[in-house]
Coordinates of C-alpha atoms in Angstrom, one line a residue:
Chain S
X5 CA -40.6 4.7 3.4
X6 CA -41.3 4.1 6.8
X7 CA -44.0 1.2 5.1
X8 CA -41.5 -0.6 3.5
X9 CA -39.2 -0.5 6.6
X10 CA -41.8 -2.0 8.5
X11 CA -43.1 -4.2 6.3
X12 CA -39.3 -5.6 5.6
X13 CA -38.8 -7.3 8.6
X14 CA -42.6 -8.8 8.7
X15 CA -41.7 -10.2 5.1
X16 CA -38.7 -11.8 6.3
X17 CA -40.4 -13.0 9.4
X18 CA -42.6 -14.6 7.5
X19 CA -40.0 -16.2 5.1
X20 CA -38.3 -17.1 8.0
X21 CA -41.8 -19.4 9.8
X22 CA -41.7 -22.4 7.7
X23 CA -38.3 -23.1 8.1
X24 CA -39.0 -23.7 11.7
X25 CA -41.9 -25.4 10.9
X26 CA -39.8 -27.5 9.0
X27 CA -37.7 -28.4 11.9
X28 CA -40.5 -29.4 13.9
X29 CA -42.4 -32.0 11.2
X30 CA -38.4 -33.4 11.3
X31 CA -38.9 -33.9 15.5
X32 CA -41.9 -35.5 14.8
X33 CA -40.6 -37.4 11.8
X34 CA -37.7 -38.5 13.8
X35 CA -40.2 -39.9 16.8
X36 CA -42.0 -41.9 14.3
X37 CA -38.6 -43.1 13.2
X38 CA -37.7 -44.0 16.3
X39 CA -41.0 -45.7 17.4
X40 CA -41.0 -47.9 14.1
X41 CA -36.9 -49.0 15.0
X42 CA -38.4 -50.6 18.6
X43 CA -40.9 -52.7 16.0
X44 CA -38.1 -53.3 13.4
X45 CA -35.0 -53.1 15.4
X46 CA -32.9 -53.8 12.4
X47 CA -35.3 -52.8 8.9
X48 CA -32.6 -50.2 7.9
X49 CA -30.3 -53.5 7.6
X50 CA -33.1 -55.3 5.3
X51 CA -31.0 -53.8 2.4
X52 CA -28.0 -54.9 3.6
X53 CA -26.4 -57.4 1.2
X54 CA -26.3 -60.2 4.0
X55 CA -27.6 -63.5 5.0
X56 CA -31.1 -63.4 4.6
X57 CA -31.2 -66.3 7.2
X58 CA -29.1 -64.2 9.8
X59 CA -31.1 -61.4 9.4
X60 CA -34.7 -63.2 9.8
X61 CA -32.6 -65.0 12.9
X62 CA -32.0 -61.9 14.6
X63 CA -35.5 -60.9 14.0
X64 CA -37.3 -63.5 15.7
X65 CA -35.5 -63.2 18.9
X66 CA -36.1 -59.7 19.5
X67 CA -39.7 -60.8 19.1
X68 CA -39.5 -63.4 21.7
X69 CA -37.0 -60.8 24.0
X70 CA -40.1 -57.9 24.6
X71 CA -42.7 -61.1 25.1
X72 CA -40.4 -62.6 27.8
X73 CA -39.5 -59.1 29.4
X74 CA -42.5 -58.4 30.5
X75 CA -42.7 -61.7 32.7
X76 CA -39.2 -61.0 34.0
X77 CA -39.8 -57.1 34.8
X78 CA -41.7 -55.6 37.1
X79 CA -45.6 -56.5 37.0
X80 CA -46.2 -52.8 37.0
X81 CA -43.8 -52.1 33.9
X82 CA -44.9 -54.9 32.0
X83 CA -48.0 -54.1 32.2
X84 CA -46.9 -51.0 30.8
X85 CA -45.0 -52.0 28.3
X86 CA -47.8 -54.6 27.5
X87 CA -50.0 -51.7 27.0
X88 CA -47.8 -49.6 25.1
X89 CA -47.3 -52.2 22.8
X90 CA -50.7 -52.9 22.3
X91 CA -52.0 -49.3 22.2
X92 CA -49.1 -47.9 19.9
X93 CA -48.0 -51.1 18.2
X94 CA -50.8 -52.7 17.2
X95 CA -50.5 -52.4 13.9
X96 CA -46.9 -52.8 13.7
X97 CA -47.3 -56.1 15.6
X98 CA -49.6 -58.1 13.6
X99 CA -47.8 -56.5 10.3
X100 CA -44.8 -58.4 12.1
X101 CA -46.7 -61.3 12.8
X102 CA -47.5 -61.4 9.0
X103 CA -44.5 -61.2 8.0
X104 CA -42.3 -63.1 10.1
X105 CA -45.3 -66.3 9.4
X106 CA -43.9 -66.8 6.3
X107 CA -41.1 -67.9 7.9
X108 CA -41.3 -71.6 8.7
X109 CA -40.1 -73.0 11.4
X110 CA -39.0 -75.8 9.3
X111 CA -36.4 -73.7 7.1
X112 CA -34.1 -73.1 9.9
X113 CA -33.5 -77.3 10.5
X114 CA -30.1 -77.7 10.6
X115 CA -29.2 -74.5 11.5
X116 CA -27.5 -73.4 14.5
X117 CA -29.2 -71.4 16.4
X118 CA -26.5 -69.3 18.1
X119 CA -27.5 -66.0 19.8
X120 CA -26.2 -63.3 18.1
X121 CA -24.2 -60.8 20.6
X122 CA -25.9 -57.7 20.1
X123 CA -23.7 -55.8 21.4
X124 CA -20.8 -56.8 18.5
X125 CA -23.3 -55.5 16.0
X126 CA -23.9 -52.3 17.5
X127 CA -22.3 -49.6 15.7
X128 CA -22.5 -45.7 17.0
X129 CA -22.9 -43.9 14.3
X130 CA -21.2 -40.3 14.9
X131 CA -23.8 -37.5 14.7
X132 CA -22.8 -35.1 12.3
X133 CA -21.4 -32.1 13.5
X134 CA -24.4 -29.6 12.0
X135 CA -26.7 -31.5 14.4
X136 CA -24.5 -31.4 17.7
X137 CA -25.0 -29.1 20.3
X138 CA -21.5 -28.2 21.2
X139 CA -19.7 -25.0 20.8
X140 CA -17.4 -26.5 17.8
X141 CA -19.8 -26.6 15.6
X142 CA -20.7 -22.6 16.1
X143 CA -16.7 -21.8 15.8
X144 CA -17.9 -19.2 12.5
X145 CA -20.4 -17.6 14.3
X146 CA -18.2 -16.9 17.3
X147 CA -15.4 -15.5 15.4
X148 CA -17.6 -13.6 13.3
X149 CA -19.5 -11.5 16.3
X150 CA -15.8 -11.2 17.9
X151 CA -15.2 -9.3 14.7
X152 CA -18.2 -7.2 14.8
X153 CA -17.7 -6.8 18.4
X154 CA -13.9 -5.8 17.7
X155 CA -15.3 -3.3 15.1
X156 CA -18.0 -1.8 17.3
X157 CA -14.9 -1.4 20.3
X158 CA -13.0 0.5 18.1
X159 CA -16.2 2.9 16.2
X160 CA -16.5 4.0 20.2
X161 CA -12.6 4.4 21.0
X162 CA -12.2 6.0 17.3
X163 CA -15.5 8.3 17.7
X164 CA -14.1 9.5 21.4
X165 CA -10.6 10.6 20.4
X166 CA -11.9 12.5 17.2
X167 CA -14.5 14.8 19.2
X168 CA -11.8 15.2 21.8
X169 CA -8.9 16.3 19.1
X170 CA -12.0 18.6 17.7
X171 CA -13.2 19.9 21.2
X172 CA -9.2 20.9 21.9
X173 CA -8.7 22.0 18.5
X174 CA -11.3 24.5 19.1
X175 CA -10.9 25.4 23.4
X176 CA -7.4 26.5 22.0
X177 CA -8.2 29.0 18.9
X178 CA -11.6 30.1 20.6
X179 CA -10.1 32.7 21.8
X180 CA -7.7 34.1 18.5
X181 CA -11.6 33.5 16.8
X182 CA -13.4 35.5 19.0
X183 CA -11.4 38.1 18.8
X184 CA -11.3 38.5 15.2
X185 CA -15.0 37.4 14.1
X186 CA -18.4 38.7 15.5
X187 CA -20.3 35.3 14.3
X188 CA -18.6 32.2 15.8
X189 CA -20.1 28.9 15.0
X190 CA -23.2 28.9 12.8
X191 CA -25.3 25.8 11.5
X192 CA -27.2 28.0 9.2
X193 CA -30.6 26.3 10.4
X194 CA -31.2 29.4 13.0
X195 CA -33.2 32.1 12.4
X196 CA -31.3 34.8 14.0
X197 CA -27.5 35.0 13.7
X198 CA -25.9 34.5 16.7
X199 CA -23.2 32.4 17.8
X200 CA -23.6 29.0 18.5
X201 CA -19.9 28.7 19.8
X202 CA -19.4 25.2 18.9
X203 CA -18.4 23.0 16.0
X204 CA -20.8 21.6 13.4
X205 CA -20.3 17.8 12.9
X206 CA -20.6 16.5 9.8
X207 CA -19.6 13.0 10.5
X208 CA -17.9 11.1 12.8
X209 CA -14.5 12.4 11.3
X210 CA -15.6 15.8 9.8
X211 CA -15.9 18.8 11.7
X212 CA -17.2 22.2 10.9
X213 CA -16.9 25.8 12.0
X214 CA -18.1 29.0 10.3
X215 CA -16.7 32.1 11.0
X216 CA -17.8 35.7 10.1
X217 CA -18.4 39.5 10.7
X218 CA -14.9 40.5 10.4
X219 CA -13.6 43.5 8.7
X220 CA -12.1 42.6 5.0
X221 CA -14.0 39.0 4.4
X222 CA -17.2 37.6 3.9
X223 CA -16.7 34.7 6.5
X224 CA -14.5 31.8 7.0
X225 CA -14.8 28.2 7.0
X226 CA -12.8 25.9 8.9
X227 CA -13.1 22.0 8.3
X228 CA -11.5 19.8 10.5
X229 CA -10.9 16.5 8.4
X230 CA -9.7 14.2 10.9
X231 CA -8.4 10.8 10.0
X232 CA -12.1 8.0 10.0
X233 CA -10.8 6.5 13.1
X234 CA -14.1 5.4 13.7
X235 CA -13.9 2.5 10.7
X236 CA -11.8 -0.6 11.4
X237 CA -11.0 -0.4 7.6
X238 CA -9.4 2.5 7.5
X239 CA -7.2 1.8 10.5
X240 CA -6.2 -1.2 9.0
X241 CA -5.5 0.8 5.5
X242 CA -3.6 3.4 7.6
X243 CA -1.0 0.9 8.6
X244 CA -0.2 0.2 5.4
X245 CA -0.2 3.6 4.2
X246 CA 0.1 6.8 7.0
X247 CA -2.1 9.5 6.6
X248 CA -2.5 12.8 8.9
X249 CA -5.3 14.9 10.2
X250 CA -5.9 18.1 8.4
X251 CA -7.3 21.3 9.0
X252 CA -8.5 23.6 5.9
X253 CA -9.4 26.7 6.0
X254 CA -11.6 28.5 3.4
X255 CA -11.6 32.4 3.6
X256 CA -14.5 33.9 1.2
X257 CA -14.0 37.8 0.3
X258 CA -16.1 40.4 -1.1
X259 CA -14.9 42.0 -4.3
X260 CA -13.4 45.2 -2.6
X261 CA -11.2 42.7 -0.4
X262 CA -8.6 41.3 -3.1
X263 CA -6.8 42.6 -6.3
X264 CA -6.8 40.3 -9.2
X265 CA -4.4 37.9 -8.9
X266 CA -3.8 34.1 -8.6
X267 CA -1.3 32.6 -6.3
X268 CA -0.4 29.4 -4.6
X269 CA 2.5 27.8 -2.4
X270 CA 2.9 24.4 -0.9
X271 CA 4.9 21.1 -0.5
X272 CA 5.6 20.5 -3.6
X273 CA 3.3 17.4 -4.5
X274 CA 0.7 18.9 -3.3
X275 CA 1.6 22.2 -5.9
X276 CA 1.6 19.6 -8.6
X277 CA -1.6 18.0 -8.2
X278 CA -3.2 21.0 -7.5
X279 CA -2.1 22.5 -10.7
X280 CA -3.7 19.7 -12.4
X281 CA -6.9 19.9 -10.4
X282 CA -7.8 23.1 -9.9
X283 CA -9.3 25.3 -12.4
X284 CA -7.6 28.6 -11.9
X285 CA -4.3 27.5 -11.2
X286 CA -4.2 25.4 -14.7
X287 CA -5.6 28.6 -16.4
X288 CA -3.8 31.3 -15.0
X289 CA -0.5 29.4 -13.6
X290 CA 0.6 27.4 -16.7
X291 CA 4.7 27.0 -15.3
X292 CA 5.9 24.3 -13.0
X293 CA 6.0 24.8 -9.3
X294 CA 9.1 27.4 -8.6
X295 CA 11.6 26.5 -5.7
X296 CA 10.8 28.4 -3.0
X297 CA 14.5 28.7 -2.3
X298 CA 14.5 31.7 -4.6
X299 CA 12.4 33.5 -1.8
X300 CA 14.0 32.1 1.5
X301 CA 11.5 29.7 2.1
X302 CA 12.6 26.1 2.8
X303 CA 13.3 24.2 -0.4
X304 CA 10.3 21.4 0.1
X305 CA 7.8 24.2 -0.5
X306 CA 7.3 25.3 -4.3
X307 CA 5.4 28.3 -5.7
X308 CA 2.9 28.3 -7.9
X309 CA 2.4 32.5 -9.4
X310 CA 0.1 34.5 -12.5
X311 CA 3.3 36.7 -12.4
X312 CA 6.3 37.7 -10.6
X313 CA 4.7 40.9 -9.0
X314 CA 2.5 38.8 -7.0
X315 CA 5.3 36.6 -5.5
X316 CA 7.0 39.3 -4.6
X317 CA 4.3 40.8 -3.2
X318 CA 2.8 38.1 -1.5
X319 CA 6.5 37.1 0.1
X320 CA 7.2 39.9 2.6
X321 CA 9.4 38.4 5.5
X322 CA 6.2 38.6 7.8
X323 CA 4.8 35.5 5.4
X324 CA 8.6 34.1 4.9
X325 CA 8.9 33.7 8.4
X326 CA 5.5 31.7 9.1
X327 CA 6.2 29.6 6.3
X328 CA 9.7 28.5 7.3
X329 CA 8.9 27.9 10.9
X330 CA 6.1 25.9 10.1
X331 CA 7.0 24.2 6.7
X332 CA 6.6 20.8 7.8
X333 CA 2.3 21.9 8.7
X334 CA 1.7 23.4 4.8
X335 CA 0.1 21.5 2.8
X336 CA -0.7 24.3 0.5
X337 CA -1.8 27.6 0.6
X338 CA -3.9 29.2 -2.3
X339 CA -4.8 32.7 -2.5
X340 CA -6.9 33.4 -5.8
X341 CA -10.2 35.8 -7.0
X342 CA -11.4 33.7 -9.7
X343 CA -11.7 30.4 -7.6
X344 CA -14.2 28.2 -9.0
X345 CA -13.2 24.6 -7.2
X346 CA -11.9 21.7 -9.2
X347 CA -11.8 21.0 -12.8
X348 CA -15.2 19.8 -13.3
X349 CA -15.9 16.8 -16.7
X350 CA -17.9 17.8 -18.9
X351 CA -20.3 16.2 -20.5
X352 CA -20.2 16.3 -24.5
X353 CA -22.0 18.9 -26.7
X354 CA -23.5 20.9 -23.4
X355 CA -22.7 24.5 -24.0
X356 CA -20.8 25.5 -21.2
X357 CA -21.3 28.3 -18.8
X358 CA -18.2 30.1 -17.9
X359 CA -17.9 28.9 -13.8
X360 CA -19.1 31.1 -11.2
X361 CA -15.9 32.6 -9.6
X362 CA -15.2 33.8 -5.9
X363 CA -12.5 35.8 -4.4
X364 CA -11.1 32.8 -2.2
X365 CA -8.2 32.3 0.7
X366 CA -7.6 28.0 0.8
X367 CA -5.4 27.1 3.2
X368 CA -4.6 23.3 4.1
X369 CA -2.4 22.4 7.0
X370 CA -1.3 18.5 8.6
X371 CA -1.4 17.9 12.1
X372 CA 1.4 16.7 13.2
X373 CA 2.3 13.2 14.2
X374 CA 0.9 11.5 11.3
X375 CA -1.8 10.0 13.3
X376 CA -0.9 9.9 16.7
X377 CA -2.1 12.9 17.8
X378 CA -3.2 13.7 20.9
X379 CA -5.6 16.8 22.0
X380 CA -2.2 18.3 23.1
X381 CA -0.9 19.0 19.8
X382 CA -3.9 20.8 19.0
X383 CA -2.1 24.2 20.3
X384 CA 1.0 23.9 18.0
X385 CA -1.6 25.0 15.2
X386 CA -2.5 28.3 16.7
X387 CA 0.3 29.7 15.0
X388 CA -0.8 28.7 11.6
X389 CA -4.3 30.4 12.3
X390 CA -2.4 33.9 13.4
X391 CA -1.0 33.5 9.8
X392 CA -4.3 32.6 8.5
X393 CA -5.5 36.5 9.9
X394 CA -2.3 37.9 8.7
X395 CA -2.9 36.9 5.1
X396 CA -6.3 38.2 5.4
X397 CA -5.4 41.8 6.0
X398 CA -2.6 41.7 3.6
X399 CA -4.2 40.6 0.8
X400 CA -6.2 43.7 1.4
X401 CA -3.8 45.7 1.2
X402 CA -2.2 43.7 -2.0
X403 CA -2.3 45.9 -5.0
X404 CA -1.1 45.6 -8.1
X405 CA 0.9 48.5 -9.8
X406 CA -0.2 49.5 -12.9
X407 CA 1.5 46.9 -15.0
X408 CA 1.1 44.0 -13.6
X409 CA -2.9 45.0 -13.3
X410 CA -2.6 45.4 -17.0
X411 CA -1.4 41.7 -17.4
X412 CA -3.7 40.4 -15.1
X413 CA -6.8 41.8 -17.2
X414 CA -5.2 40.6 -20.8
X415 CA -4.9 36.9 -19.1
X416 CA -8.5 36.8 -17.5
X417 CA -9.7 38.5 -20.9
X418 CA -7.7 35.9 -22.4
X419 CA -9.2 32.5 -20.4
X420 CA -12.7 34.2 -21.2
X421 CA -12.5 34.4 -24.7
X422 CA -10.7 30.8 -25.3
X423 CA -13.8 29.3 -22.7
X424 CA -16.1 31.2 -25.5
X425 CA -14.9 30.0 -28.7
X426 CA -14.5 26.4 -27.2
X427 CA -18.5 26.8 -26.7
X428 CA -19.5 28.9 -29.7
X429 CA -17.8 26.1 -32.0
X430 CA -20.1 23.6 -29.6
X431 CA -22.9 25.9 -30.4
X432 CA -22.3 26.0 -33.9
X433 CA -22.3 22.3 -34.2
X434 CA -25.8 22.2 -31.9
X435 CA -27.1 25.1 -34.4
X436 CA -25.8 23.4 -37.4
X437 CA -27.3 20.3 -36.7
X438 CA -30.9 21.3 -35.6
X439 CA -30.9 23.4 -38.9
X440 CA -30.2 20.1 -40.8
X441 CA -33.2 18.5 -39.1
X442 CA -35.3 20.8 -40.3
X443 CA -34.5 20.7 -43.5
X444 CA -34.8 16.7 -43.5
X445 CA -38.3 17.2 -41.6
X446 CA -39.5 20.0 -44.8
X447 CA -38.1 16.9 -47.3
X448 CA -40.0 14.3 -45.8
X449 CA -43.2 16.4 -45.5
X450 CA -42.7 17.0 -49.3
X451 CA -42.3 13.1 -50.1
X452 CA -44.8 12.5 -48.1
X453 CA -47.4 15.0 -50.1
X454 CA -49.7 13.0 -51.9
X455 CA -50.9 15.6 -54.7
X456 CA -48.5 16.0 -56.9
X457 CA -49.3 19.8 -56.5
X458 CA -49.1 20.6 -53.8
X459 CA -45.7 18.4 -53.8
X460 CA -44.8 21.0 -56.4
X461 CA -45.9 24.4 -54.9
X462 CA -44.1 23.2 -51.4
X463 CA -40.4 22.5 -53.2
X464 CA -41.0 25.8 -54.9
X465 CA -41.8 27.3 -51.8
X466 CA -38.8 25.6 -50.2
X467 CA -36.4 26.3 -53.6
X468 CA -37.4 30.7 -53.1
X469 CA -36.5 30.5 -49.1
X470 CA -33.2 29.0 -49.7
X471 CA -32.2 31.2 -52.5
X472 CA -33.2 34.4 -50.3
X473 CA -30.9 33.3 -47.6
X474 CA -28.3 32.9 -50.2
X475 CA -29.2 36.4 -51.5
X476 CA -28.8 37.4 -47.4
X477 CA -25.6 36.1 -47.0
X478 CA -24.1 37.5 -50.0
X479 CA -25.0 41.1 -49.3
X480 CA -23.3 40.6 -45.8
X481 CA -20.1 40.1 -47.8
X482 CA -20.6 42.7 -49.8
X483 CA -21.2 45.2 -46.4
X484 CA -18.3 43.5 -44.8
X485 CA -16.1 44.1 -47.8
X486 CA -17.3 47.6 -48.4
X487 CA -16.4 48.5 -44.7
X488 CA -13.0 47.3 -44.5
X489 CA -11.9 49.1 -47.6
Chain H
X30 CA -13.9 55.9 15.8
X31 CA -10.8 54.9 13.8
X32 CA -9.0 53.5 17.1
X33 CA -12.0 51.0 17.3
X34 CA -11.7 50.2 14.3
X35 CA -7.5 49.1 14.8
X36 CA -8.2 47.6 17.7
X37 CA -11.2 45.7 16.7
X38 CA -11.7 44.1 13.4
X39 CA -14.8 42.5 14.0
X40 CA -18.0 44.1 12.3
X41 CA -21.4 42.6 13.5
X42 CA -22.6 44.3 10.9
X43 CA -21.2 42.3 8.2
X44 CA -22.3 38.8 9.3
X45 CA -23.4 36.4 6.6
X46 CA -25.1 32.9 7.3
X47 CA -23.6 29.9 7.1
X48 CA -24.9 28.1 3.6
X49 CA -24.1 24.1 3.6
X50 CA -21.7 23.6 0.4
X51 CA -23.6 22.2 -2.8
X52 CA -22.4 19.0 -3.4
X53 CA -24.4 18.7 -6.8
X54 CA -22.0 21.1 -8.4
X55 CA -18.6 19.6 -6.8
X56 CA -19.6 15.5 -7.0
X57 CA -15.5 15.5 -6.3
X58 CA -16.2 16.8 -2.7
X59 CA -18.8 13.9 -1.7
X60 CA -17.1 10.3 -0.2
X61 CA -18.9 7.6 -1.8
X62 CA -18.1 4.7 0.6
X63 CA -21.2 5.0 2.9
X64 CA -23.3 4.5 -0.3
X65 CA -21.3 1.9 -1.7
X66 CA -21.2 -0.6 1.5
X67 CA -24.9 0.1 1.9
X68 CA -25.5 -1.2 -1.9
X69 CA -22.9 -4.1 -0.9
X70 CA -24.4 -4.6 2.4
X71 CA -27.9 -5.4 0.1
X72 CA -26.8 -7.2 -2.4
X73 CA -24.8 -9.5 -0.1
X74 CA -28.1 -9.9 2.1
X75 CA -30.2 -10.8 -0.6
X76 CA -27.7 -13.2 -1.8
X77 CA -27.4 -14.8 1.3
X78 CA -31.2 -15.2 1.6
X79 CA -31.9 -16.4 -2.2
X80 CA -28.5 -18.7 -2.2
X81 CA -28.8 -19.2 1.4
X82 CA -25.2 -19.0 1.8
X83 CA -24.3 -18.5 5.3
X84 CA -20.9 -16.0 4.4
X85 CA -22.5 -13.9 2.2
X86 CA -24.9 -13.0 5.0
X87 CA -21.8 -12.2 7.6
X88 CA -20.6 -10.1 4.8
X89 CA -23.4 -8.0 5.1
X90 CA -23.6 -7.7 8.0
X91 CA -19.9 -6.2 8.4
X92 CA -20.9 -3.9 5.2
X93 CA -23.9 -2.5 7.0
X94 CA -22.0 -1.9 10.0
X95 CA -19.1 0.0 7.7
X96 CA -21.6 2.3 6.1
X97 CA -23.1 3.2 9.3
X98 CA -19.5 4.1 10.7
X99 CA -18.8 6.2 7.7
X100 CA -22.0 7.6 7.2
X101 CA -22.8 11.4 7.2
X102 CA -25.3 12.5 10.0
X103 CA -27.3 14.4 8.0
X104 CA -28.5 11.1 6.6
X105 CA -31.7 9.0 7.5
X106 CA -31.1 6.6 10.1
X107 CA -34.3 4.7 9.1
X108 CA -33.1 3.3 6.1
X109 CA -29.9 2.4 7.7
X110 CA -31.6 0.7 10.1
X111 CA -33.5 -1.5 7.0
X112 CA -30.5 -2.8 6.3
X113 CA -28.9 -3.6 9.1
X114 CA -32.2 -5.9 9.8
X115 CA -32.0 -7.2 6.7
X116 CA -28.6 -8.4 6.8
X117 CA -29.1 -9.5 10.1
X118 CA -32.5 -11.4 10.0
X119 CA -31.1 -13.4 6.9
X120 CA -27.7 -14.1 8.8
X121 CA -29.5 -15.7 11.9
X122 CA -31.4 -18.2 9.7
X123 CA -30.5 -21.3 10.8
X124 CA -28.6 -23.4 7.1
X125 CA -26.7 -26.0 7.6
X126 CA -24.3 -25.2 4.5
X127 CA -21.9 -22.5 4.6

C-alpha cells in the first residue's frame, strides 16, 4: 500500500511533464514565428483575398525600409541590425529576393505608387483570455480556493466546538461517574484495567466513555453523538432540517441483574420508529404505543410494554417525576432482557441462528438548544444521568410476580418457536434440494454408464434403496399410530 | 461490610474491559459518508485527469476534503492523503478547457 502511495504521485508527475515540455515548444515556435514575421511581414495576409498588387506593393516598400534604415540610424545599430539581418535572415532574404525577382517593375507601370499608411492597417488583435496574465482569467480558481478556505475554517471551528462541548460534559459528570464506577474511561487497548479518566474520540463528532466496576451492572457505555459541526455541507443541511446533539447511554447487565421483561418509553415519533426497527420491541411489544398520560407523564411521551405489570413496576413516583421534569430532553428509554439490536436484513435461503441477546438498558437523550448549544448547557444533563443510575438500581430490584413470570416465559417460548418454524421450513427446503441433487447425479451416472450390464445393476441398486426408504417411512407411521392409540 | 455496600456501589472486582462494538454484525451503525466521498473523489479526479475537465478536478478536491472531515479516527491517514494528492495534482493541471 505504501509503495502505491509513493508511486502514484510519481506517475502523475511524469504525466504532467509532457504538458510542460509542450509549453516550451510553443514558446520556441512563437519565437520562430516572430522571426518569420519580420521577414514576411504580411505573410499572414497573403491568403486574404485582397488585390495581389496591393499585397506586392506593400512588400517591396518594407524591403526597402530595412535597407534604408541602417543608413539613417546610428552606425552601431545599423551594423548590429545588418549583421543580425545577415546572420539570422540570410536564408529568408535569399528566399525573398527570389520571390520578388518574379515581379517585374514593368508590371507596376501605371499604378500610382501610394505610400500605404501602415498605421491604418495595423490591427490590434485581442489576446484571448486564457493567454493573458491578469487576475480576471483566474476567477474560477480564486472562487474555488476561497470555498476551500471557508471549508477548512469551518472544520477547525466545528472541531473545536465539539471538543469543548465534550469536555464540558465530562467535567460536569465526572464526579457522579467516579463515585459510582470503579473504572471510568477505558479504550480497551491498555494491558491493565486502569481508568484513563478521559473520553475516547472516535470521530470529530462522536466521543465514547466506558465505565465499569459497579454493583448491578456489567458496564456502561456513554456515546456523545454531536452534530457534524466540522463538515460545512452538514452545517448547511442543518439549516434546512434542524437536528440536535444526542447523548446515548447503554448499560449492559449480568443475568442476575434483571428480570425478564421488555419495556420502552419515549417521544411518540421515537417509539413508532423503534417499534419498527428494534428486533425485541417488534416481537414482544406488538401493541401500538400507549399514551403516557395514564401514568401521570406528559402526553408527548408514549409507552411500549410487554405487559401492564411491567409498566406499573417501572413507573414508580420517582421515575414519573424524572420523566415529567425532563420530558423535552428524553428521546427514548428502552429496558430489555432480549436486546439484540436493530432488525438485521436476512439473506434468502440462509438458515439463521437465534440472534444473541443481552440484558440491556438504553437511554437516548437530546441536548437542548437544537444545535446551538454552549458548554454551559451540559450541566442540564446531569439530572438525566442521575436517572440512569437510579434506573440501574431499580431494575435490579424489580421482580415480576408469578403470573407475570409465566406470561413472560410463554412469550419467549412463543418467539423461539416461531423462529425455529421459519428456519425449519428453510432447512427442510435446503435438505430437499440436496436430496434431489443427489438423485439427479445418480441418474446421470447411470445414464452415462456405457456397459449395459452395469447399467442394469446400478438401476436395480437404486430401486432397492428407494424401496427400503419407503418401508422405513411406513414403519415409522405405524409406530406413531400405535403410540397415539 | 453492609454499610460499605450501601454507601459505595463501586466494585473494583467486577470490572469489564471495553470492547469496541463489532460493526460487521451491525452495518446500520456505520456512517457510509466518508467511504462514498472517497470513492466519488477518486472517480472525479480520474475523470478530470483523463477528460481534461477542470471542474471535475475541483469537485474531486472538495470530495476528498469532505471525506477527510467525516472520517473515523481509526482509519489510515495514508489512504486519505493519496486521494488528496491525486485530486490536487489533477486540478492543478493547466488546461484551457473548463
